Short mmCIF file of C-alpha atoms and ligand atoms in Angstrom, two decimals:
data_model
loop_
_atom_site.label_atom_id
_atom_site.label_comp_id
_atom_site.label_asym_id
_atom_site.label_seq_id
_atom_site.Cartn_x
_atom_site.Cartn_y
_atom_site.Cartn_z
CA MET A 1 52.08 70.55 70.41
CA ILE A 2 48.50 72.33 70.38
CA THR A 3 45.59 69.72 71.05
CA VAL A 4 41.81 70.60 71.14
CA VAL A 5 39.62 68.51 72.38
CA GLY A 6 36.17 69.45 70.60
CA ASN A 7 32.68 68.67 69.47
CA LEU A 8 30.19 70.07 68.89
CA LYS A 9 27.45 68.37 71.14
CA GLY A 10 27.50 68.75 74.93
CA GLY A 11 28.40 66.38 77.39
CA THR A 12 30.37 64.05 75.54
CA GLY A 13 33.41 64.00 77.42
CA LYS A 14 35.51 66.75 76.45
CA SER A 15 36.70 68.74 79.66
CA THR A 16 36.65 65.07 81.17
CA VAL A 17 39.12 64.20 78.75
CA ALA A 18 41.26 67.50 78.37
CA PHE A 19 41.17 67.42 82.12
CA ASN A 20 42.63 64.11 82.37
CA LEU A 21 45.48 64.33 79.20
CA ALA A 22 46.72 67.67 80.88
CA VAL A 23 47.13 66.02 83.99
CA TRP A 24 48.76 63.25 82.61
CA LEU A 25 50.99 65.24 80.63
CA ALA A 26 52.19 67.04 83.52
CA LYS A 27 53.19 63.72 85.71
CA GLN A 28 55.24 62.97 82.66
CA GLY A 29 56.97 65.98 83.61
CA LYS A 30 56.04 67.99 80.42
CA LYS A 31 55.23 71.70 80.67
CA THR A 32 51.76 72.09 80.25
CA ALA A 33 49.10 74.53 79.55
CA LEU A 34 45.34 73.86 79.78
CA PHE A 35 43.20 76.02 78.13
CA ASP A 36 39.39 76.84 79.26
CA LEU A 37 37.60 78.08 76.01
CA ASP A 38 33.91 77.28 77.44
CA PRO A 39 32.12 79.66 79.22
CA GLN A 40 30.81 77.21 81.98
CA ASN A 41 34.63 77.38 83.13
CA THR A 42 34.48 73.31 84.33
CA PHE A 43 38.32 73.54 85.06
CA LYS A 44 38.06 76.34 87.49
CA ASP A 45 36.28 74.25 89.98
CA VAL A 46 38.01 71.15 89.46
CA LEU A 47 41.43 72.84 89.39
CA ASP A 48 40.45 75.01 92.76
CA VAL A 49 39.61 71.54 94.30
CA ARG A 50 43.19 70.49 93.11
CA LEU A 51 45.06 73.45 94.93
CA GLU A 52 43.14 73.47 98.08
CA GLU A 53 43.56 69.63 98.37
CA GLY A 54 47.42 70.46 97.18
CA TYR A 55 47.58 67.30 94.84
CA GLU A 56 51.02 67.64 92.61
CA PRO A 57 51.28 68.61 90.05
CA CYS A 58 49.51 71.78 90.31
CA LEU A 59 47.70 72.77 87.03
CA SER A 60 46.04 76.20 86.31
CA SER A 61 43.91 77.02 83.44
CA ALA A 62 43.90 80.37 81.24
CA GLY A 63 41.31 81.31 79.43
CA ASP A 64 42.00 83.85 76.30
CA LEU A 65 43.51 83.56 73.41
CA ILE A 66 46.39 86.06 73.88
CA ALA A 67 47.71 83.51 76.11
CA LEU A 68 47.42 81.04 74.08
CA GLU A 69 49.47 83.00 70.93
CA SER A 70 52.02 83.45 72.80
CA LEU A 71 52.47 79.71 74.26
CA ALA A 72 51.73 78.78 70.63
CA LYS A 73 55.13 79.96 69.68
CA LYS A 74 57.01 78.03 72.18
CA PRO A 75 56.90 74.51 70.82
CA SER A 76 58.53 73.07 73.94
CA ALA A 77 54.96 73.40 75.51
CA GLU A 78 51.63 70.75 75.44
CA VAL A 79 48.82 72.90 75.55
CA VAL A 80 45.49 70.81 76.03
CA ILE A 81 42.33 73.11 74.60
CA ASP A 82 38.77 72.42 75.67
CA VAL A 83 36.37 74.28 73.51
CA SER A 84 32.53 74.59 73.20
CA ILE A 85 29.84 75.88 70.51
CA ALA A 86 28.95 78.26 73.14
CA ASP A 87 31.67 80.48 72.19
CA LYS A 88 32.24 79.56 68.17
CA ALA A 89 34.58 82.48 67.44
CA ALA A 90 37.04 81.24 70.21
CA MET A 91 36.29 77.70 69.41
CA LEU A 92 37.64 77.90 65.68
CA ALA A 93 40.76 80.44 66.53
CA ALA A 94 41.64 77.58 68.75
CA ILE A 95 41.64 74.87 66.13
CA LYS A 96 42.91 76.92 63.61
CA ARG A 97 45.92 77.29 66.05
CA ALA A 98 46.10 73.91 66.74
CA ASP A 99 48.04 70.88 65.57
CA ARG A 100 45.15 68.96 66.00
CA VAL A 101 41.76 68.11 66.94
CA VAL A 102 40.46 65.03 69.33
CA ILE A 103 36.80 64.51 69.21
CA PRO A 104 35.04 62.81 72.04
CA CYS A 105 31.91 60.82 70.81
CA ALA A 106 29.14 59.18 72.47
CA PRO A 107 27.93 55.58 70.88
CA SER A 108 24.36 57.48 69.54
CA GLN A 109 23.28 57.94 65.91
CA ALA A 110 22.97 61.60 67.27
CA ASP A 111 26.52 61.84 68.17
CA ILE A 112 27.71 60.70 64.90
CA TRP A 113 25.68 63.35 63.09
CA SER A 114 27.31 66.52 65.08
CA THR A 115 30.35 64.79 64.97
CA GLN A 116 30.04 64.67 60.93
CA LYS A 117 28.40 68.32 61.20
CA PHE A 118 31.53 69.37 63.40
CA LEU A 119 34.16 67.87 60.78
CA SER A 120 32.58 69.76 58.28
CA MET A 121 32.55 73.01 60.10
CA ILE A 122 36.20 72.67 60.58
CA GLU A 123 36.84 71.85 56.69
CA THR A 124 34.84 75.04 55.68
CA GLU A 125 35.81 77.39 58.07
CA VAL A 126 39.40 76.27 59.11
CA GLY A 127 40.64 73.54 56.11
CA ASP A 128 43.15 70.55 56.24
CA LYS A 129 43.37 69.76 60.07
CA LYS A 130 44.63 66.50 61.39
CA ILE A 131 41.62 65.09 63.39
CA PHE A 132 40.91 62.12 65.92
CA ALA A 133 37.83 60.71 67.15
CA PHE A 134 37.17 57.86 69.55
CA ILE A 135 33.99 56.52 71.38
CA ASN A 136 33.55 57.96 75.16
CA ARG A 137 30.68 56.83 77.35
CA ALA A 138 30.59 53.43 75.42
CA ASP A 139 28.14 50.92 77.55
CA THR A 140 29.87 48.26 79.67
CA HIS A 141 27.18 45.50 78.98
CA HIS A 142 28.59 43.55 76.36
CA MET A 143 24.83 42.72 74.70
CA VAL A 144 24.94 46.50 73.67
CA VAL A 145 25.95 46.92 70.06
CA GLU A 146 25.83 50.98 69.66
CA THR A 147 29.30 51.54 70.53
CA GLN A 148 30.57 48.76 67.45
CA GLU A 149 27.99 50.53 65.18
CA ALA A 150 29.03 53.97 66.45
CA GLU A 151 32.61 53.26 65.78
CA GLU A 152 31.82 51.52 62.13
CA ALA A 153 29.95 54.93 61.43
CA LEU A 154 33.19 57.08 62.55
CA ASP A 155 35.38 54.74 60.28
CA MET A 156 33.09 55.93 57.47
CA LEU A 157 33.53 59.42 57.99
CA LYS A 158 35.75 61.32 55.81
CA GLY A 159 38.64 63.28 57.47
CA VAL A 160 38.82 61.53 60.89
CA LYS A 161 40.83 59.03 62.41
CA ARG A 162 39.44 56.82 64.70
CA LEU A 163 41.38 55.86 67.77
CA PRO A 164 41.67 52.49 68.72
CA VAL A 165 40.50 52.57 72.15
CA ARG A 166 37.12 52.85 74.31
CA LEU A 167 36.63 54.90 77.21
CA TYR A 168 33.26 53.15 78.77
CA GLN A 169 30.85 54.74 80.97
CA ARG A 170 32.53 54.39 84.59
CA THR A 171 31.31 55.77 87.84
CA ALA A 172 34.79 56.88 88.42
CA TYR A 173 34.73 59.93 86.39
CA ARG A 174 32.23 61.52 88.41
CA ARG A 175 34.46 60.79 92.02
CA SER A 176 37.53 61.85 89.99
CA PHE A 177 36.06 65.56 89.37
CA SER A 178 34.65 66.12 92.72
CA GLU A 179 38.04 65.45 94.43
CA GLY A 180 40.19 66.99 91.67
CA LEU A 181 42.26 63.82 90.55
CA ALA A 182 42.41 62.35 87.34
CA VAL A 183 41.06 58.93 87.21
CA PHE A 184 44.51 57.21 87.24
CA GLU A 185 45.18 59.33 90.23
CA LEU A 186 42.21 58.03 92.01
CA ASN A 187 43.07 54.17 91.30
CA ALA A 188 45.87 53.35 88.44
CA TYR A 189 44.92 49.88 87.86
CA ASP A 190 40.92 50.33 87.59
CA LYS A 191 39.24 50.18 84.34
CA ALA A 192 38.88 53.75 83.54
CA ALA A 193 42.01 54.71 85.08
CA GLN A 194 43.71 51.95 81.96
CA GLU A 195 41.35 53.23 79.45
CA VAL A 196 42.28 56.58 79.63
CA LEU A 197 46.22 55.81 79.94
CA THR A 198 45.86 53.79 76.82
CA LEU A 199 44.18 57.22 75.30
CA ALA A 200 47.05 59.21 76.72
CA ALA A 201 49.56 56.89 75.11
CA LEU A 202 47.62 56.75 71.47
CA LEU A 203 47.73 60.46 71.51
CA TYR A 204 51.46 61.06 72.88
CA PRO A 205 53.56 57.97 72.19
CA GLN A 206 56.53 60.24 72.30
CA TYR A 207 55.90 60.53 76.11
CA VAL A 208 55.44 56.87 76.90
N1 ATP B 1 33.30 57.82 80.27
C1 ATP B 1 32.88 58.31 81.26
N2 ATP B 1 31.88 57.59 81.83
C2 ATP B 1 31.05 58.08 82.83
N3 ATP B 1 30.81 59.23 83.32
C3 ATP B 1 31.58 60.18 82.01
C4 ATP B 1 32.54 59.65 81.12
N4 ATP B 1 32.82 60.98 80.32
C5 ATP B 1 32.43 62.00 80.97
N5 ATP B 1 31.77 61.65 82.33
C6 ATP B 1 30.44 62.25 82.95
O1 ATP B 1 29.68 63.04 81.74
C7 ATP B 1 29.36 64.38 82.38
C8 ATP B 1 29.72 65.61 81.20
O2 ATP B 1 31.22 65.32 80.98
P1 ATP B 1 31.97 66.56 80.42
O3 ATP B 1 31.72 67.69 81.56
O4 ATP B 1 33.52 65.97 80.41
O5 ATP B 1 31.45 66.72 79.10
P2 ATP B 1 32.03 67.88 78.18
O6 ATP B 1 31.80 67.97 76.70
O7 ATP B 1 32.84 68.63 78.43
O8 ATP B 1 30.10 68.90 78.76
P3 ATP B 1 29.68 70.09 78.05
O9 ATP B 1 29.63 70.53 76.96
O10 ATP B 1 28.54 70.38 78.99
O11 ATP B 1 31.18 71.25 78.44
C9 ATP B 1 30.31 64.65 83.45
O12 ATP B 1 29.71 64.40 84.59
C10 ATP B 1 31.34 63.46 83.52
O13 ATP B 1 32.22 63.15 84.56
MG1 MG B 2 32.62 71.00 79.14
#
């Protein structure tokens, strides 16, 4: 299955989510391919650290659509693709090929608007697609109402299903990338790990 993690907006956690999902899939014993269609090449750095440290499973990432085409023909492989508007043509080609799109959305009105624009871009340029969204970088303070409001706004958007999970703003993500580890590999019992594991289970219930 091909899953694109995308959003028009920068910094919403696309690479973080794609990396964590890919490590989780590989740990479940699935043949996993990670694609980086963002010119920033975020995965190269984090996967280099992972390789240097010798962490298993070892993952590599590819950045070309030709490799994606050949993998797409193998239904057994799990493909996770990080896309960016910086390469719009590649982003749309990947979405066309994908079985579904997952949108991490930060809890702000600007992010809701940009999610709305992303959805209409997909509808216009690709057509019908299975699309999921969830709130990433939710505020941990219980008095902050933006997360709840953003979820309600996501529920109002057409053509997208909101996943019942929140990834809160947690310091574990910073450490995770610099150490080349998914957050659940740092400490499987902390909150960030539990949230990412919930997200993975919602997206891949067949592997839990
Ligand atoms: N839930 C979270 N809690 C704390 N930090 C987070 C969380 N999600 C992402 N981050 C941090 O936010 C920053 C941006 O995340 P990331 O690079 O994954 O976003 P992106 O959408 O891929 O950005 P870009 O558009 O630049 O590619 C990173 O420093 C990452 O560690
Ligand atoms: Mg990124």
